[in-house]
PDB file of C-alpha atoms in Angstrom:
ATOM      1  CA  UNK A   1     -31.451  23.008 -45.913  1.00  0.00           C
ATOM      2  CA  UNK A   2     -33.916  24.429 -43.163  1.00  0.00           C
ATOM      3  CA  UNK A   3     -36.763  22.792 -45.281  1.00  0.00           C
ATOM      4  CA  UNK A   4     -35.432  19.536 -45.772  1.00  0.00           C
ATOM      5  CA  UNK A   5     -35.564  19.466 -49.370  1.00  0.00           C
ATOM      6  CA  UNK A   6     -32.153  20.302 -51.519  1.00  0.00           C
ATOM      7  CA  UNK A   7     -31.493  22.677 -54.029  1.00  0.00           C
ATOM      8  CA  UNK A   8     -30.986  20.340 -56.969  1.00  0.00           C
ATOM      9  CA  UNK A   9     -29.345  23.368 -59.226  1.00  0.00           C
ATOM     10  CA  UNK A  10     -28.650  26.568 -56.662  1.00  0.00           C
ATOM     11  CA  UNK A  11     -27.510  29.073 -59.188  1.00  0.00           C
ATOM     12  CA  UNK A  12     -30.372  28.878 -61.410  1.00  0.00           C
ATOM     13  CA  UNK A  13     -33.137  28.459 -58.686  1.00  0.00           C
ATOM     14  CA  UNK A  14     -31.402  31.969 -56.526  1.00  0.00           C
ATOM     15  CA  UNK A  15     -30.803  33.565 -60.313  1.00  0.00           C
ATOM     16  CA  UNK A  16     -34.592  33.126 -60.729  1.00  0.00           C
ATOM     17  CA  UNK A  17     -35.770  33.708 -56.917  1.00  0.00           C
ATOM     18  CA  UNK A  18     -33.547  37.232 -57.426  1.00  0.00           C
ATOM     19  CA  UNK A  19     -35.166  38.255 -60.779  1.00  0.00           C
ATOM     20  CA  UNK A  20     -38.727  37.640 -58.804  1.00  0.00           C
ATOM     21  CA  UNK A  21     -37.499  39.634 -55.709  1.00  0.00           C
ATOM     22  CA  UNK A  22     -36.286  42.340 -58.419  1.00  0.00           C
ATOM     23  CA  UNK A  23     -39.061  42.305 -60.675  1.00  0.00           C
ATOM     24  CA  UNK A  24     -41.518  42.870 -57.387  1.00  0.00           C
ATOM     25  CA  UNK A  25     -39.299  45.301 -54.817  1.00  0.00           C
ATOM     26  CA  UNK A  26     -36.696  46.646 -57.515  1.00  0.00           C
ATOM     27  CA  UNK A  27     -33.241  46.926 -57.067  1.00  0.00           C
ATOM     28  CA  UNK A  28     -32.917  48.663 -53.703  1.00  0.00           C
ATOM     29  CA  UNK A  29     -35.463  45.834 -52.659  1.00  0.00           C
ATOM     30  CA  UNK A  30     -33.041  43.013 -54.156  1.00  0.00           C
ATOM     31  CA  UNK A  31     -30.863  41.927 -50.906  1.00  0.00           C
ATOM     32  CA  UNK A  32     -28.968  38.300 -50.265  1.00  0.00           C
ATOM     33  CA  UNK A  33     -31.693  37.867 -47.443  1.00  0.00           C
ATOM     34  CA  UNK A  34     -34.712  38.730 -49.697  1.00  0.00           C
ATOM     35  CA  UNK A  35     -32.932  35.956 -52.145  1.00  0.00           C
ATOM     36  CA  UNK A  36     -32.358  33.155 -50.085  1.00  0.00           C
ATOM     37  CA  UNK A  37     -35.822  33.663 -48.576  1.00  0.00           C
ATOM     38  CA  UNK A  38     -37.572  33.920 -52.337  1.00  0.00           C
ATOM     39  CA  UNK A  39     -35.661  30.920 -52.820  1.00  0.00           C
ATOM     40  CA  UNK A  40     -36.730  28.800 -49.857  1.00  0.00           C
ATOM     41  CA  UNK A  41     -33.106  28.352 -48.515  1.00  0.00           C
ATOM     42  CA  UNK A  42     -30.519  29.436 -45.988  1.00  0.00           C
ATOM     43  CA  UNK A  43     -28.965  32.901 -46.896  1.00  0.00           C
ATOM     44  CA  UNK A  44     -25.293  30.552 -45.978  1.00  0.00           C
ATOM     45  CA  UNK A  45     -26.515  28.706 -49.278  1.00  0.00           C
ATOM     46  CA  UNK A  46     -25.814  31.843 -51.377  1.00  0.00           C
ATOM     47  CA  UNK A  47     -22.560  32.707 -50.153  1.00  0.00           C
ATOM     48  CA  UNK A  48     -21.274  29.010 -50.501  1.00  0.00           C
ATOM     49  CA  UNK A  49     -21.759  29.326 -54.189  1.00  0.00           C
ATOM     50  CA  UNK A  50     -20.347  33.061 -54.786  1.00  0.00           C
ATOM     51  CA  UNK A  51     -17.631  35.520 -53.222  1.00  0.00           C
ATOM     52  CA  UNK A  52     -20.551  37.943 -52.119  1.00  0.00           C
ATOM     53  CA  UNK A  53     -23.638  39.290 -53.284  1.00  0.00           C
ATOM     54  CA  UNK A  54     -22.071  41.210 -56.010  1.00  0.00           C
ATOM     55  CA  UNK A  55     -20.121  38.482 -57.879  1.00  0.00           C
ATOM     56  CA  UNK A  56     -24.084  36.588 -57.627  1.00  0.00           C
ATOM     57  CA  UNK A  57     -25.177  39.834 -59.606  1.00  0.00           C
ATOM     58  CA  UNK A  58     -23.004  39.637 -61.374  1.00  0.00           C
ATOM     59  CA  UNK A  59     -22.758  36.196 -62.668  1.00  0.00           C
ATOM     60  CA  UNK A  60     -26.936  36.337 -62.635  1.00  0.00           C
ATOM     61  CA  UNK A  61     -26.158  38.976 -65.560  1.00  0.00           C
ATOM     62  CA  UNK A  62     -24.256  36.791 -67.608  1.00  0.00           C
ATOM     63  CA  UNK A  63     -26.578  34.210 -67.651  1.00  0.00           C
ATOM     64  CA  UNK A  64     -29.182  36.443 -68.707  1.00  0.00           C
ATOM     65  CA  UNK A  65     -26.686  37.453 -71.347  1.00  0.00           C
ATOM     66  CA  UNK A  66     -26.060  34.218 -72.756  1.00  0.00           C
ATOM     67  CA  UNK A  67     -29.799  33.616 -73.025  1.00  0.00           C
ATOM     68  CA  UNK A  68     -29.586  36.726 -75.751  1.00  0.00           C
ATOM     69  CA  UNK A  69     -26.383  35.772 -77.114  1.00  0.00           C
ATOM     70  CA  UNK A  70     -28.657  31.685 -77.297  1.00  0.00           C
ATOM     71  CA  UNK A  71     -31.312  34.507 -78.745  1.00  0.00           C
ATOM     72  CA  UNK A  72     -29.249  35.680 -81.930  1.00  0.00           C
ATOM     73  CA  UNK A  73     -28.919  32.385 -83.296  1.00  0.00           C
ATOM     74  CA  UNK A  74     -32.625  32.133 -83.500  1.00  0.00           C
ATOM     75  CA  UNK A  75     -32.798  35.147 -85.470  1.00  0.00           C
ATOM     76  CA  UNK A  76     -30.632  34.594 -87.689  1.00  0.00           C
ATOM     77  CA  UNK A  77     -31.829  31.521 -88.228  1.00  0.00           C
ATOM     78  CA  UNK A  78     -34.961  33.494 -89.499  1.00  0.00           C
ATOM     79  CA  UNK A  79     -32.756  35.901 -91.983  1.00  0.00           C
ATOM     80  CA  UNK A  80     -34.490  35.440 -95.570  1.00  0.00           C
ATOM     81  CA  UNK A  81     -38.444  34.433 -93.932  1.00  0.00           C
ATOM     82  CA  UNK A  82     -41.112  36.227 -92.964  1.00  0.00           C
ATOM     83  CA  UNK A  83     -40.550  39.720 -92.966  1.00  0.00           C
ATOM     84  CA  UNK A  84     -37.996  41.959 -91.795  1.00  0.00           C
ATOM     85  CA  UNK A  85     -40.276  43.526 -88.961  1.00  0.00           C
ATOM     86  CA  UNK A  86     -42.003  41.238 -87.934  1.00  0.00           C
ATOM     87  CA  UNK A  87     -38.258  39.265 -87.119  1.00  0.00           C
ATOM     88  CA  UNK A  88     -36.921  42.430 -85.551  1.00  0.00           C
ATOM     89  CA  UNK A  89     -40.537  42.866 -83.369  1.00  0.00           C
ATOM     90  CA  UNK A  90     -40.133  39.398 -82.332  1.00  0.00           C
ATOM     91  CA  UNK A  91     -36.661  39.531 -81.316  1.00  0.00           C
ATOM     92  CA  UNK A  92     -36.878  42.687 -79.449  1.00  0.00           C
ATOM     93  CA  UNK A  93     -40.197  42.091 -77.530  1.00  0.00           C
ATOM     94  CA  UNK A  94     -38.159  38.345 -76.824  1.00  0.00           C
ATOM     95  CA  UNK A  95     -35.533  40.348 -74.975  1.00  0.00           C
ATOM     96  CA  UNK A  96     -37.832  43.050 -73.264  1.00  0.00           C
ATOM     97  CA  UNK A  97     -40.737  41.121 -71.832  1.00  0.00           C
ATOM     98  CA  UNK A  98     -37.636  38.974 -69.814  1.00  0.00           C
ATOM     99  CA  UNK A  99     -35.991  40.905 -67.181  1.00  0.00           C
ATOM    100  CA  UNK A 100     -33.890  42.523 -68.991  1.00  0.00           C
ATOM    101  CA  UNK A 101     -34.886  46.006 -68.272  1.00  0.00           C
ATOM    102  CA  UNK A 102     -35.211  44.993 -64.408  1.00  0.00           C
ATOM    103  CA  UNK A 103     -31.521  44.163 -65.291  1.00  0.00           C
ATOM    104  CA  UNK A 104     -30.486  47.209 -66.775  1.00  0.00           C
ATOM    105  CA  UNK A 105     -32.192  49.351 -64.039  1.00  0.00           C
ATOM    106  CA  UNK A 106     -30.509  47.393 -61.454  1.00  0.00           C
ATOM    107  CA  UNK A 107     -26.348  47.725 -63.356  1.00  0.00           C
ATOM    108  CA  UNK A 108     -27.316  51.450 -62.998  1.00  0.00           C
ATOM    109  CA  UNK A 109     -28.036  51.438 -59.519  1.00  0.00           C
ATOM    110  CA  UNK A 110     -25.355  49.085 -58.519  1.00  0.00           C
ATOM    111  CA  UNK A 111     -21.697  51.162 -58.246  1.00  0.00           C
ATOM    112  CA  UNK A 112     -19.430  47.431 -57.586  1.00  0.00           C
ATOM    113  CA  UNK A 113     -22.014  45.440 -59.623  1.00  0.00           C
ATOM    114  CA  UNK A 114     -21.304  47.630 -62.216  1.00  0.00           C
ATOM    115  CA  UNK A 115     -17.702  48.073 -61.571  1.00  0.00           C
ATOM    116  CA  UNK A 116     -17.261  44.050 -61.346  1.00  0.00           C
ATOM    117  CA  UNK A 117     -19.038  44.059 -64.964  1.00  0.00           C
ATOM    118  CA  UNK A 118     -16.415  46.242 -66.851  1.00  0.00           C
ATOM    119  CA  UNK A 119     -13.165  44.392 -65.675  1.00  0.00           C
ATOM    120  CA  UNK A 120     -14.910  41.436 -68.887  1.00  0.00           C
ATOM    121  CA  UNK A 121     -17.278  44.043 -70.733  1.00  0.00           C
ATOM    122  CA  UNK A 122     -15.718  47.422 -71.093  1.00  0.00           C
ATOM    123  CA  UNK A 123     -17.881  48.716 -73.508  1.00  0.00           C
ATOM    124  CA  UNK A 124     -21.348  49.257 -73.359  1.00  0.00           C
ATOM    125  CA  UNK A 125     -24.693  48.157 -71.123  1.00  0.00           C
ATOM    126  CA  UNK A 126     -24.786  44.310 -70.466  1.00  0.00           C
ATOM    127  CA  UNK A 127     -27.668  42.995 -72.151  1.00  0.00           C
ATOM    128  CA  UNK A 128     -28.365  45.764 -73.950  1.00  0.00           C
ATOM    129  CA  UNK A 129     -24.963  45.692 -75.785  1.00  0.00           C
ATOM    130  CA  UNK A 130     -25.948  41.713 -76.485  1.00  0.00           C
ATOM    131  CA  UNK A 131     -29.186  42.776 -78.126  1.00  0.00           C
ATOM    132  CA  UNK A 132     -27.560  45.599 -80.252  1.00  0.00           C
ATOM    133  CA  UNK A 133     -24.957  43.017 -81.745  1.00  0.00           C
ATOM    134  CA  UNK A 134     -27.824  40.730 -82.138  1.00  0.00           C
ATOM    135  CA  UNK A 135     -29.911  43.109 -84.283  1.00  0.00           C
ATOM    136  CA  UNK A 136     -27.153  44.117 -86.105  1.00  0.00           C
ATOM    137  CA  UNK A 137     -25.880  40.747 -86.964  1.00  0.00           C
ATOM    138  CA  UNK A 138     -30.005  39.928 -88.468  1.00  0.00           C
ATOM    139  CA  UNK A 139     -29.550  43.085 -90.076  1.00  0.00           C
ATOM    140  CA  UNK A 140     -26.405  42.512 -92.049  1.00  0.00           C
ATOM    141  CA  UNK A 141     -27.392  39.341 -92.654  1.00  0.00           C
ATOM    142  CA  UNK A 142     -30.504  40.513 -94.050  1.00  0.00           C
ATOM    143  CA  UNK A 143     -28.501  43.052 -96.379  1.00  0.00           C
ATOM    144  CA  UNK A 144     -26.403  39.672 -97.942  1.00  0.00           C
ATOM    145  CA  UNK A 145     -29.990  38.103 -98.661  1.00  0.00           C
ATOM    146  CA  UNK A 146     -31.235  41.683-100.771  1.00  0.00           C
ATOM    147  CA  UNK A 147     -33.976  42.422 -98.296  1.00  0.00           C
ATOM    148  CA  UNK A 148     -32.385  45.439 -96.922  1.00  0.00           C
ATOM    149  CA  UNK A 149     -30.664  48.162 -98.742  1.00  0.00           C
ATOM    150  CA  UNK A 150     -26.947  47.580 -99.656  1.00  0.00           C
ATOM    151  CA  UNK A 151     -25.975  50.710 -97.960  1.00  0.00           C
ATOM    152  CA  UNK A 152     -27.744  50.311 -94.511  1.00  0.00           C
ATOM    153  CA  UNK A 153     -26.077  51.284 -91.726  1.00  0.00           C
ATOM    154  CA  UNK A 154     -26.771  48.273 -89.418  1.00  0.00           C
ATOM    155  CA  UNK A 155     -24.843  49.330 -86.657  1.00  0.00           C
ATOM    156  CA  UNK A 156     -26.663  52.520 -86.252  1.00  0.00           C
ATOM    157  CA  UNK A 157     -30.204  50.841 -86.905  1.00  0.00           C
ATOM    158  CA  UNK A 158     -29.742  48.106 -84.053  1.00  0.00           C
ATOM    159  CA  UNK A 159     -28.862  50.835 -81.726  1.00  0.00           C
ATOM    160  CA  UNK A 160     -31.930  52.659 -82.738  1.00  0.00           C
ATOM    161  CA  UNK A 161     -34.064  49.676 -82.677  1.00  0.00           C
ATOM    162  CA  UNK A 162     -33.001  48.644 -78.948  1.00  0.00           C
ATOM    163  CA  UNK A 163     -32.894  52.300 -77.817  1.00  0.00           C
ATOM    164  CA  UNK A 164     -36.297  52.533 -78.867  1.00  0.00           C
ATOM    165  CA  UNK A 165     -37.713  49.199 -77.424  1.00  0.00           C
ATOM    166  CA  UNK A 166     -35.960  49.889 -74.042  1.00  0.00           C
ATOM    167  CA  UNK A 167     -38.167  52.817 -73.807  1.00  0.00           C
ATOM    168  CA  UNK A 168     -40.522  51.750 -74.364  1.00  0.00           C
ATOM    169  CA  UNK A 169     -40.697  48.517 -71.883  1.00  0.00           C
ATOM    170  CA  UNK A 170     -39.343  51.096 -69.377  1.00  0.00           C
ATOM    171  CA  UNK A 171     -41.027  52.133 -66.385  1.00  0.00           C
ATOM    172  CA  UNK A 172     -44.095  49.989 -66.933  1.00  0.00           C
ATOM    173  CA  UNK A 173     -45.294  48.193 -63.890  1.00  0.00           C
ATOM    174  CA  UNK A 174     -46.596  44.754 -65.249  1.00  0.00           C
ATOM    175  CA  UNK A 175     -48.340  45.975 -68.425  1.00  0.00           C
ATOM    176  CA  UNK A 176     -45.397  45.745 -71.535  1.00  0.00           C
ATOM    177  CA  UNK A 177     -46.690  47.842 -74.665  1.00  0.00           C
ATOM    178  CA  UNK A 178     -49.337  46.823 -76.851  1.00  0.00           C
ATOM    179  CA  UNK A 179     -46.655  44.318 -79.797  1.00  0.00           C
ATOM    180  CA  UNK A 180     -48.490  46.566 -82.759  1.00  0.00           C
ATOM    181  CA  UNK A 181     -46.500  49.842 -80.289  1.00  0.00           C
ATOM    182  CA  UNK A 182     -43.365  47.631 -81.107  1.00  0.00           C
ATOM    183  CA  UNK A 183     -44.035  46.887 -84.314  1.00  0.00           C
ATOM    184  CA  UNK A 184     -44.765  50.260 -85.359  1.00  0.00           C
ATOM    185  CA  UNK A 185     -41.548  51.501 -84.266  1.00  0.00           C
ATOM    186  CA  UNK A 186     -39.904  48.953 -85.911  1.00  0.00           C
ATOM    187  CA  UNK A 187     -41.541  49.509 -89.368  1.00  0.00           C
ATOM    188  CA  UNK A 188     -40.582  53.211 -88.449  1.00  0.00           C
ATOM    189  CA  UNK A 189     -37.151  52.877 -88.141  1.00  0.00           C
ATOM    190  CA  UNK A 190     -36.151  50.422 -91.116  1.00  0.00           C
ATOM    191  CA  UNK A 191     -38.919  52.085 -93.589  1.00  0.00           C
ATOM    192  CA  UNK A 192     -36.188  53.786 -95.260  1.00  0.00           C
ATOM    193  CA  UNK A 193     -33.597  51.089 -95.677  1.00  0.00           C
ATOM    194  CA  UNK A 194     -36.655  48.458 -96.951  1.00  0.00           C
ATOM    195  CA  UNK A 195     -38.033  50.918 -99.639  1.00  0.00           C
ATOM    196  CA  UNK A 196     -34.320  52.278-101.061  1.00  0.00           C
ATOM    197  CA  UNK A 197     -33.796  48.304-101.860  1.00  0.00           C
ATOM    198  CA  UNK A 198     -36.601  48.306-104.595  1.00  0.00           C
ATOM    199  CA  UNK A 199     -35.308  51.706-106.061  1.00  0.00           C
TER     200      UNK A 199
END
């Protein structure tokens, strides 16, 4: 190492030197060079630990995506306390205020990135397809404990609910919405499967 000190775990200190360099210059601003220099190392160091720059992308997703997937067990773990929206708000302001919409932003720009990304996820956004799954799991678990109407359609609710949060975490430089913004859109969207429960 050009500084003399070593790396004691690479991968996680250049996956969180790239989501700085992303989070600050954006995709087109995320480069091996700008990683390895966020990172205090020698841009060789990168390339001894991945293929290219792509497979690092890519595997830098995946992690991120196993933090969500780590994410889902703490909400279900919630299923059956405190209420409905104020697990869902929590769980989807969780996902947003990380950079996962950085992440999102920067599979879109990305043609091999994204190309790399569908030979082990077909289907869907990664990260995005991890939260939907995640609110939909809360959600039918949620229906089992009575606190949701029988009839719910989880599947389309989760994709409404993360829809709806990426939007609104999108395009802000810095400043995330105000949590009641969340929460109101929350309360919004599940209003109708909460009330047809007591009827």
């Amino acid at each position: 190492m050009p500084t003399g000190v070593a790396l004691r775990d690479v991968r996680d200190q250049l996956f969180n030197a790239a989501e700085r360099v992303l989070l600050r210059a954006g995709p087109s601003g995320l480069t091996s060079r700008a990683v390895t220099s966020e990172a205090g190392c020698a841009k060789g160091v990168l390339h001894r630990h991945f293929a290219d720059f792509d497979a690092f992308l890519a595997e830098l997703v995946l992690d991120r995506v196993g933090r969500i997937e780590a994410q889902a067990v703490a909400l279900l773990d919630r299923t059956g306390t405190g209420t409905v929206a104020g697990n869902l708000t929590a769980a989807l302001t969780g996902v947003f205020e990380s950079v996962a919409v950085a992440i999102v932003g920067l599979i879109t720009f990305r043609d091999e990135l994204r190309a790399r990304l569908r030979r082990t996820r077909p289907a869907g956004v990664p990260l995005l397809a991890e939260a939907t799954a995640m609110i939909a799991s809360y959600l039918a678990a949620e229906v089992e404990m009575g606190r949701i109407a029988v009839d719910a359609d989880v599947d389309t609710l989760a994709l409404t609910l993360v829809g709806a949060a990426h939007l609104l975490y999108a395009g802000r430089e810095g400043s995330p919405p105000d949590p009641a913004a969340v929460e109101k859109v929350v309360t919004t969207v599940i209003a109708d499967v909460l009330q047809r429960r007591l009827l």
